Amino acid sequence: IRKVWASLYSLKGYSIRQRYSVDESKAVMGVVVHRPFSDEVANGVAVTQLSSENWRPSRIITMSTGFPGDLAVTNPPNGKLPETVRLDWEDDYDKVRYLVYSTEVPVGQHPLSAAMYEQLGQVTKKVHQYYQPLYAKDPTKYQLDFEWKLEGKTPATQKIIMKQVRPVPIPE
């Protein structure tokens, strides 16, 4: 916890704040403590952003990257690729677009089923829409970063758990 707390004052932390023009006097740090995930089937990160395409301004795009099990998505071991997908949303779910296939599942299989990706997209869309008025005057200049887990050993018991959600500034 001390290491995480101190990272606010690290060179990397300072550099990122400078890059995104974050006022140093408004920089804060929080630490999330949660239960262990003993039934973890997959994990990943997702980023949501409202499309800036003029012809579809209401589309929410969720980009997600995930691994089966507990391999680190943000810093994967050499030679291992997480699956990366794009989920497009307007009023209803569109479809999963597979952009990168994971090296950790057999060819033709995925860390998450299409139904689980749909659930992930529904949750990220709902959270994105809830927080958008709080964080963004211009909805196209707002995105959220999620950390998620798929928990449950059988398809009937599986569910998406959101471990963390945070706003991410978009440079001008």
PDB file of C-alpha atoms in Angstrom:
ATOM      1  CA  ILE A   1       0.000   0.000   0.000  1.00  0.00           C
ATOM      2  CA  ARG A   2       2.878   2.385   0.777  1.00  0.00           C
ATOM      3  CA  LYS A   3       4.417   1.760  -2.657  1.00  0.00           C
ATOM      4  CA  VAL A   4       1.132   2.517  -4.424  1.00  0.00           C
ATOM      5  CA  TRP A   5       0.507   5.596  -2.286  1.00  0.00           C
ATOM      6  CA  ALA A   6       4.034   6.898  -2.934  1.00  0.00           C
ATOM      7  CA  SER A   7       3.647   6.419  -6.712  1.00  0.00           C
ATOM      8  CA  LEU A   8       1.698   9.691  -6.837  1.00  0.00           C
ATOM      9  CA  TYR A   9       5.052  11.431  -6.308  1.00  0.00           C
ATOM     10  CA  SER A  10       7.086   9.255  -8.675  1.00  0.00           C
ATOM     11  CA  LEU A  11       8.736  10.625 -11.808  1.00  0.00           C
ATOM     12  CA  LYS A  12       6.294   8.594 -13.934  1.00  0.00           C
ATOM     13  CA  GLY A  13       3.288   9.982 -12.030  1.00  0.00           C
ATOM     14  CA  TYR A  14       4.558  13.536 -12.330  1.00  0.00           C
ATOM     15  CA  SER A  15       5.313  13.089 -16.054  1.00  0.00           C
ATOM     16  CA  ILE A  16       1.822  11.747 -16.784  1.00  0.00           C
ATOM     17  CA  ARG A  17       0.213  14.678 -14.963  1.00  0.00           C
ATOM     18  CA  GLN A  18       2.350  17.096 -16.975  1.00  0.00           C
ATOM     19  CA  ARG A  19       1.419  15.353 -20.237  1.00  0.00           C
ATOM     20  CA  TYR A  20      -2.300  15.704 -19.501  1.00  0.00           C
ATOM     21  CA  SER A  21      -1.997  19.198 -17.945  1.00  0.00           C
ATOM     22  CA  VAL A  22      -3.213  18.052 -14.522  1.00  0.00           C
ATOM     23  CA  ASP A  23      -2.787  20.727 -11.854  1.00  0.00           C
ATOM     24  CA  GLU A  24      -0.363  19.338  -9.226  1.00  0.00           C
ATOM     25  CA  SER A  25      -2.384  20.930  -6.416  1.00  0.00           C
ATOM     26  CA  LYS A  26      -5.377  18.797  -7.463  1.00  0.00           C
ATOM     27  CA  ALA A  27      -3.522  15.478  -7.721  1.00  0.00           C
ATOM     28  CA  VAL A  28      -4.822  12.880  -5.278  1.00  0.00           C
ATOM     29  CA  MET A  29      -4.203   9.206  -4.586  1.00  0.00           C
ATOM     30  CA  GLY A  30      -6.535   6.487  -3.444  1.00  0.00           C
ATOM     31  CA  VAL A  31      -5.947   2.832  -2.695  1.00  0.00           C
ATOM     32  CA  VAL A  32      -8.582   0.196  -3.379  1.00  0.00           C
ATOM     33  CA  VAL A  33      -8.601  -2.898  -1.180  1.00  0.00           C
ATOM     34  CA  HIS A  34     -10.871  -5.737  -2.266  1.00  0.00           C
ATOM     35  CA  ARG A  35     -11.410  -9.398  -1.606  1.00  0.00           C
ATOM     36  CA  PRO A  36      -9.308 -12.053  -3.360  1.00  0.00           C
ATOM     37  CA  PHE A  37     -10.762 -13.716  -6.464  1.00  0.00           C
ATOM     38  CA  SER A  38     -10.263 -17.440  -5.939  1.00  0.00           C
ATOM     39  CA  ASP A  39     -12.677 -18.377  -8.768  1.00  0.00           C
ATOM     40  CA  GLU A  40     -11.040 -16.068 -11.319  1.00  0.00           C
ATOM     41  CA  VAL A  41     -11.504 -17.422 -14.839  1.00  0.00           C
ATOM     42  CA  ALA A  42     -10.265 -14.376 -16.784  1.00  0.00           C
ATOM     43  CA  ASN A  43      -9.206 -10.796 -16.176  1.00  0.00           C
ATOM     44  CA  GLY A  44      -8.732  -7.678 -18.205  1.00  0.00           C
ATOM     45  CA  VAL A  45      -9.008  -3.973 -18.738  1.00  0.00           C
ATOM     46  CA  ALA A  46     -11.506  -1.977 -20.761  1.00  0.00           C
ATOM     47  CA  VAL A  47     -11.691   1.627 -21.922  1.00  0.00           C
ATOM     48  CA  THR A  48     -14.930   3.345 -22.925  1.00  0.00           C
ATOM     49  CA  GLN A  49     -15.275   6.481 -24.997  1.00  0.00           C
ATOM     50  CA  LEU A  50     -18.127   8.190 -26.809  1.00  0.00           C
ATOM     51  CA  SER A  51     -17.523   8.123 -30.530  1.00  0.00           C
ATOM     52  CA  SER A  52     -16.516  11.436 -32.056  1.00  0.00           C
ATOM     53  CA  GLU A  53     -17.790  10.336 -35.473  1.00  0.00           C
ATOM     54  CA  ASN A  54     -20.315  12.974 -36.547  1.00  0.00           C
ATOM     55  CA  TRP A  55     -22.578  10.455 -38.232  1.00  0.00           C
ATOM     56  CA  ARG A  56     -22.881   8.333 -35.046  1.00  0.00           C
ATOM     57  CA  PRO A  57     -22.378  10.676 -32.094  1.00  0.00           C
ATOM     58  CA  SER A  58     -24.216   8.464 -29.598  1.00  0.00           C
ATOM     59  CA  ARG A  59     -22.066   5.383 -30.124  1.00  0.00           C
ATOM     60  CA  ILE A  60     -20.133   4.224 -27.060  1.00  0.00           C
ATOM     61  CA  ILE A  61     -17.056   2.186 -27.904  1.00  0.00           C
ATOM     62  CA  THR A  62     -15.630  -0.280 -25.396  1.00  0.00           C
ATOM     63  CA  MET A  63     -12.161  -1.620 -26.106  1.00  0.00           C
ATOM     64  CA  SER A  64     -11.237  -4.550 -23.911  1.00  0.00           C
ATOM     65  CA  THR A  65      -8.152  -6.677 -23.486  1.00  0.00           C
ATOM     66  CA  GLY A  66      -8.199  -9.911 -21.511  1.00  0.00           C
ATOM     67  CA  PHE A  67      -6.376 -13.086 -20.558  1.00  0.00           C
ATOM     68  CA  PRO A  68      -7.672 -16.356 -19.198  1.00  0.00           C
ATOM     69  CA  GLY A  69      -6.705 -16.853 -15.555  1.00  0.00           C
ATOM     70  CA  ASP A  70      -4.687 -14.248 -13.712  1.00  0.00           C
ATOM     71  CA  LEU A  71      -1.960 -13.299 -16.218  1.00  0.00           C
ATOM     72  CA  ALA A  72      -1.222  -9.572 -16.044  1.00  0.00           C
ATOM     73  CA  VAL A  73      -2.879  -7.815 -18.979  1.00  0.00           C
ATOM     74  CA  THR A  74      -1.117  -4.492 -18.473  1.00  0.00           C
ATOM     75  CA  ASN A  75       2.355  -6.034 -18.435  1.00  0.00           C
ATOM     76  CA  PRO A  76       2.110  -9.510 -20.016  1.00  0.00           C
ATOM     77  CA  PRO A  77       5.034 -11.931 -20.027  1.00  0.00           C
ATOM     78  CA  ASN A  78       7.136 -11.992 -23.195  1.00  0.00           C
ATOM     79  CA  GLY A  79       5.466 -13.872 -26.060  1.00  0.00           C
ATOM     80  CA  LYS A  80       1.978 -13.791 -24.523  1.00  0.00           C
ATOM     81  CA  LEU A  81      -0.797 -11.742 -26.109  1.00  0.00           C
ATOM     82  CA  PRO A  82      -4.147 -10.957 -24.499  1.00  0.00           C
ATOM     83  CA  GLU A  83      -7.297 -10.986 -26.599  1.00  0.00           C
ATOM     84  CA  THR A  84      -8.423  -7.506 -27.665  1.00  0.00           C
ATOM     85  CA  VAL A  85     -11.981  -6.772 -28.740  1.00  0.00           C
ATOM     86  CA  ARG A  86     -14.104  -3.782 -29.673  1.00  0.00           C
ATOM     87  CA  LEU A  87     -17.746  -3.537 -28.603  1.00  0.00           C
ATOM     88  CA  ASP A  88     -19.890  -0.883 -30.299  1.00  0.00           C
ATOM     89  CA  TRP A  89     -23.054   0.389 -28.619  1.00  0.00           C
ATOM     90  CA  GLU A  90     -25.841   2.707 -29.580  1.00  0.00           C
ATOM     91  CA  ASP A  91     -29.309   1.900 -28.281  1.00  0.00           C
ATOM     92  CA  ASP A  92     -28.635  -1.820 -28.444  1.00  0.00           C
ATOM     93  CA  TYR A  93     -25.623  -4.080 -28.486  1.00  0.00           C
ATOM     94  CA  ASP A  94     -23.997  -4.366 -31.901  1.00  0.00           C
ATOM     95  CA  LYS A  95     -21.382  -7.127 -31.878  1.00  0.00           C
ATOM     96  CA  VAL A  96     -17.972  -8.221 -30.709  1.00  0.00           C
ATOM     97  CA  ARG A  97     -15.149  -7.411 -33.113  1.00  0.00           C
ATOM     98  CA  TYR A  98     -12.077  -9.519 -32.413  1.00  0.00           C
ATOM     99  CA  LEU A  99      -8.972  -7.430 -33.103  1.00  0.00           C
ATOM    100  CA  VAL A 100      -6.212  -9.574 -31.526  1.00  0.00           C
ATOM    101  CA  TYR A 101      -6.525 -13.229 -30.537  1.00  0.00           C
ATOM    102  CA  SER A 102      -4.967 -14.453 -27.300  1.00  0.00           C
ATOM    103  CA  THR A 103      -1.979 -16.754 -27.389  1.00  0.00           C
ATOM    104  CA  GLU A 104      -3.291 -18.405 -24.213  1.00  0.00           C
ATOM    105  CA  VAL A 105      -6.378 -20.179 -25.560  1.00  0.00           C
ATOM    106  CA  PRO A 106      -6.711 -22.749 -28.378  1.00  0.00           C
ATOM    107  CA  VAL A 107      -7.342 -21.386 -31.881  1.00  0.00           C
ATOM    108  CA  GLY A 108     -11.029 -20.593 -32.338  1.00  0.00           C
ATOM    109  CA  GLN A 109     -11.663 -20.141 -28.605  1.00  0.00           C
ATOM    110  CA  HIS A 110     -11.805 -16.968 -26.516  1.00  0.00           C
ATOM    111  CA  PRO A 111     -11.150 -16.046 -22.866  1.00  0.00           C
ATOM    112  CA  LEU A 112     -14.766 -14.800 -22.665  1.00  0.00           C
ATOM    113  CA  SER A 113     -17.857 -16.099 -24.422  1.00  0.00           C
ATOM    114  CA  ALA A 114     -19.860 -13.733 -26.639  1.00  0.00           C
ATOM    115  CA  ALA A 115     -22.469 -13.554 -23.841  1.00  0.00           C
ATOM    116  CA  MET A 116     -19.817 -12.489 -21.317  1.00  0.00           C
ATOM    117  CA  TYR A 117     -18.472  -9.837 -23.701  1.00  0.00           C
ATOM    118  CA  GLU A 118     -22.048  -8.589 -24.087  1.00  0.00           C
ATOM    119  CA  GLN A 119     -22.386  -8.433 -20.284  1.00  0.00           C
ATOM    120  CA  LEU A 120     -19.064  -6.573 -20.053  1.00  0.00           C
ATOM    121  CA  GLY A 121     -20.251  -4.099 -22.681  1.00  0.00           C
ATOM    122  CA  GLN A 122     -23.575  -3.536 -20.921  1.00  0.00           C
ATOM    123  CA  VAL A 123     -21.872  -2.826 -17.595  1.00  0.00           C
ATOM    124  CA  THR A 124     -19.235  -0.502 -19.064  1.00  0.00           C
ATOM    125  CA  LYS A 125     -21.879   1.403 -21.059  1.00  0.00           C
ATOM    126  CA  LYS A 126     -24.076   1.882 -17.991  1.00  0.00           C
ATOM    127  CA  VAL A 127     -21.155   3.116 -15.847  1.00  0.00           C
ATOM    128  CA  HIS A 128     -19.910   5.370 -18.670  1.00  0.00           C
ATOM    129  CA  GLN A 129     -23.333   7.002 -19.046  1.00  0.00           C
ATOM    130  CA  TYR A 130     -23.665   7.478 -15.268  1.00  0.00           C
ATOM    131  CA  TYR A 131     -20.325   9.250 -14.815  1.00  0.00           C
ATOM    132  CA  GLN A 132     -20.240  11.241 -18.058  1.00  0.00           C
ATOM    133  CA  PRO A 133     -22.214  14.274 -16.759  1.00  0.00           C
ATOM    134  CA  LEU A 134     -19.974  14.415 -13.686  1.00  0.00           C
ATOM    135  CA  TYR A 135     -16.672  14.453 -15.581  1.00  0.00           C
ATOM    136  CA  ALA A 136     -17.161  15.874 -19.044  1.00  0.00           C
ATOM    137  CA  LYS A 137     -18.492  19.076 -20.550  1.00  0.00           C
ATOM    138  CA  ASP A 138     -17.608  17.699 -23.988  1.00  0.00           C
ATOM    139  CA  PRO A 139     -18.704  14.030 -24.054  1.00  0.00           C
ATOM    140  CA  THR A 140     -16.124  13.171 -26.728  1.00  0.00           C
ATOM    141  CA  LYS A 141     -13.302  14.284 -24.367  1.00  0.00           C
ATOM    142  CA  TYR A 142     -14.120  11.731 -21.690  1.00  0.00           C
ATOM    143  CA  GLN A 143     -13.177   8.103 -21.248  1.00  0.00           C
ATOM    144  CA  LEU A 144     -13.188   5.566 -18.425  1.00  0.00           C
ATOM    145  CA  ASP A 145     -10.627   2.897 -17.637  1.00  0.00           C
ATOM    146  CA  PHE A 146     -11.988  -0.328 -16.088  1.00  0.00           C
ATOM    147  CA  GLU A 147     -10.297  -3.314 -14.498  1.00  0.00           C
ATOM    148  CA  TRP A 148     -12.504  -6.409 -14.578  1.00  0.00           C
ATOM    149  CA  LYS A 149     -12.546 -10.078 -13.583  1.00  0.00           C
ATOM    150  CA  LEU A 150     -14.617 -12.990 -14.807  1.00  0.00           C
ATOM    151  CA  GLU A 151     -15.496 -15.083 -11.789  1.00  0.00           C
ATOM    152  CA  GLY A 152     -17.204 -18.481 -11.555  1.00  0.00           C
ATOM    153  CA  LYS A 153     -16.075 -21.958 -12.542  1.00  0.00           C
ATOM    154  CA  THR A 154     -19.129 -22.927 -14.621  1.00  0.00           C
ATOM    155  CA  PRO A 155     -20.928 -20.871 -17.276  1.00  0.00           C
ATOM    156  CA  ALA A 156     -24.068 -20.840 -15.111  1.00  0.00           C
ATOM    157  CA  THR A 157     -22.203 -19.188 -12.210  1.00  0.00           C
ATOM    158  CA  GLN A 158     -19.948 -16.836 -14.180  1.00  0.00           C
ATOM    159  CA  LYS A 159     -20.259 -13.085 -13.813  1.00  0.00           C
ATOM    160  CA  ILE A 160     -18.237  -9.984 -14.626  1.00  0.00           C
ATOM    161  CA  ILE A 161     -16.852  -8.175 -11.562  1.00  0.00           C
ATOM    162  CA  MET A 162     -15.631  -4.580 -11.871  1.00  0.00           C
ATOM    163  CA  LYS A 163     -12.616  -4.135  -9.631  1.00  0.00           C
ATOM    164  CA  GLN A 164     -11.843  -0.536 -10.492  1.00  0.00           C
ATOM    165  CA  VAL A 165     -13.160   2.311 -12.625  1.00  0.00           C
ATOM    166  CA  ARG A 166     -11.457   5.648 -13.142  1.00  0.00           C
ATOM    167  CA  PRO A 167     -11.707   8.596 -15.521  1.00  0.00           C
ATOM    168  CA  VAL A 168      -8.815   9.111 -17.920  1.00  0.00           C
ATOM    169  CA  PRO A 169      -8.133  12.589 -19.323  1.00  0.00           C
ATOM    170  CA  ILE A 170      -7.938  12.923 -23.088  1.00  0.00           C
ATOM    171  CA  PRO A 171      -5.346  15.440 -24.270  1.00  0.00           C
ATOM    172  CA  GLU A 172      -6.663  18.411 -26.238  1.00  0.00           C
TER     173      GLU A 172
END
